[in-house]
Amino acid sequence: MTYSPEQYQANKERIKAAQKRYYQRTREARLSYQKGYDDKNRDQIRARKRKPRTELSEDEVEPNNEAELN
């Protein structure tokens, strides 16, 4: 079998198209799974994100206030 630039390019494009289809299919599955989880646990996620400062214990420090002055 001899090397053919046309066959090489055709195979390269075929492989790239197959990879694109695979990643698109798995991306849609991942996004649908994540959306289902988010919908199911919406209240818990919202509560975690909106934790009031008054409920933080003294041991907890907010990440944006960790700058130390040396």
PDB file of C-alpha atoms in Angstrom:
ATOM      1  CA  MET A   1       0.000   0.000   0.000  1.00  0.00           C
ATOM      2  CA  THR A   2       1.406   3.333  -1.016  1.00  0.00           C
ATOM      3  CA  TYR A   3       0.964   6.684   0.639  1.00  0.00           C
ATOM      4  CA  SER A   4      -1.703   8.828  -0.959  1.00  0.00           C
ATOM      5  CA  PRO A   5      -2.194  12.439   0.159  1.00  0.00           C
ATOM      6  CA  GLU A   6      -5.846  12.318  -0.946  1.00  0.00           C
ATOM      7  CA  GLN A   7      -6.573   9.208   1.120  1.00  0.00           C
ATOM      8  CA  TYR A   8      -4.698  10.653   4.091  1.00  0.00           C
ATOM      9  CA  GLN A   9      -6.741  13.861   3.980  1.00  0.00           C
ATOM     10  CA  ALA A  10     -10.016  11.950   3.522  1.00  0.00           C
ATOM     11  CA  ASN A  11      -9.246   9.689   6.484  1.00  0.00           C
ATOM     12  CA  LYS A  12      -8.213  12.666   8.598  1.00  0.00           C
ATOM     13  CA  GLU A  13     -11.497  14.455   7.852  1.00  0.00           C
ATOM     14  CA  ARG A  14     -13.513  11.274   8.481  1.00  0.00           C
ATOM     15  CA  ILE A  15     -11.859  10.759  11.876  1.00  0.00           C
ATOM     16  CA  LYS A  16     -12.332  14.406  12.821  1.00  0.00           C
ATOM     17  CA  ALA A  17     -16.042  14.235  11.912  1.00  0.00           C
ATOM     18  CA  ALA A  18     -16.502  11.071  13.988  1.00  0.00           C
ATOM     19  CA  GLN A  19     -14.776  12.677  16.981  1.00  0.00           C
ATOM     20  CA  LYS A  20     -16.943  15.774  16.648  1.00  0.00           C
ATOM     21  CA  ARG A  21     -20.128  13.647  16.603  1.00  0.00           C
ATOM     22  CA  TYR A  22     -18.946  11.682  19.649  1.00  0.00           C
ATOM     23  CA  TYR A  23     -18.077  14.758  21.697  1.00  0.00           C
ATOM     24  CA  GLN A  24     -21.330  16.491  20.728  1.00  0.00           C
ATOM     25  CA  ARG A  25     -23.343  13.419  21.768  1.00  0.00           C
ATOM     26  CA  THR A  26     -21.564  13.062  25.109  1.00  0.00           C
ATOM     27  CA  ARG A  27     -21.788  16.812  25.728  1.00  0.00           C
ATOM     28  CA  GLU A  28     -25.562  16.710  25.333  1.00  0.00           C
ATOM     29  CA  ALA A  29     -25.770  13.753  27.723  1.00  0.00           C
ATOM     30  CA  ARG A  30     -23.586  15.530  30.305  1.00  0.00           C
ATOM     31  CA  LEU A  31     -25.601  18.735  30.066  1.00  0.00           C
ATOM     32  CA  SER A  32     -28.924  16.908  30.404  1.00  0.00           C
ATOM     33  CA  TYR A  33     -27.635  14.997  33.443  1.00  0.00           C
ATOM     34  CA  GLN A  34     -26.383  18.216  35.041  1.00  0.00           C
ATOM     35  CA  LYS A  35     -29.664  20.007  34.320  1.00  0.00           C
ATOM     36  CA  GLY A  36     -31.616  17.157  35.908  1.00  0.00           C
ATOM     37  CA  TYR A  37     -29.445  17.315  39.005  1.00  0.00           C
ATOM     38  CA  ASP A  38     -29.774  21.104  39.200  1.00  0.00           C
ATOM     39  CA  ASP A  39     -33.556  20.940  38.830  1.00  0.00           C
ATOM     40  CA  LYS A  40     -33.828  18.218  41.457  1.00  0.00           C
ATOM     41  CA  ASN A  41     -31.618  20.013  43.998  1.00  0.00           C
ATOM     42  CA  ARG A  42     -32.423  23.634  43.150  1.00  0.00           C
ATOM     43  CA  ASP A  43     -33.313  24.622  46.736  1.00  0.00           C
ATOM     44  CA  GLN A  44     -30.133  23.157  48.241  1.00  0.00           C
ATOM     45  CA  ILE A  45     -27.929  24.808  45.616  1.00  0.00           C
ATOM     46  CA  ARG A  46     -29.614  28.169  46.110  1.00  0.00           C
ATOM     47  CA  ALA A  47     -29.250  27.890  49.904  1.00  0.00           C
ATOM     48  CA  ARG A  48     -25.535  27.118  49.567  1.00  0.00           C
ATOM     49  CA  LYS A  49     -24.932  30.073  47.270  1.00  0.00           C
ATOM     50  CA  ARG A  50     -26.884  32.568  49.381  1.00  0.00           C
ATOM     51  CA  LYS A  51     -25.509  31.820  52.834  1.00  0.00           C
ATOM     52  CA  PRO A  52     -25.902  35.047  54.860  1.00  0.00           C
ATOM     53  CA  ARG A  53     -22.834  36.485  56.557  1.00  0.00           C
ATOM     54  CA  THR A  54     -24.520  36.308  59.969  1.00  0.00           C
ATOM     55  CA  GLU A  55     -24.665  32.506  59.725  1.00  0.00           C
ATOM     56  CA  LEU A  56     -20.925  32.138  59.152  1.00  0.00           C
ATOM     57  CA  SER A  57     -19.214  30.764  62.205  1.00  0.00           C
ATOM     58  CA  GLU A  58     -16.116  32.494  63.554  1.00  0.00           C
ATOM     59  CA  ASP A  59     -13.929  29.686  62.181  1.00  0.00           C
ATOM     60  CA  GLU A  60     -15.190  30.237  58.635  1.00  0.00           C
ATOM     61  CA  VAL A  61     -13.623  33.046  56.667  1.00  0.00           C
ATOM     62  CA  GLU A  62     -15.017  34.249  53.379  1.00  0.00           C
ATOM     63  CA  PRO A  63     -12.583  33.482  50.534  1.00  0.00           C
ATOM     64  CA  ASN A  64     -12.311  37.104  49.367  1.00  0.00           C
ATOM     65  CA  ASN A  65     -11.164  38.282  52.832  1.00  0.00           C
ATOM     66  CA  GLU A  66      -8.129  35.988  53.118  1.00  0.00           C
ATOM     67  CA  ALA A  67      -5.537  38.506  51.924  1.00  0.00           C
ATOM     68  CA  GLU A  68      -2.721  38.842  54.425  1.00  0.00           C
ATOM     69  CA  LEU A  69      -0.624  41.954  54.824  1.00  0.00           C
ATOM     70  CA  ASN A  70       3.073  41.266  55.385  1.00  0.00           C
TER      71      ASN A  70
END
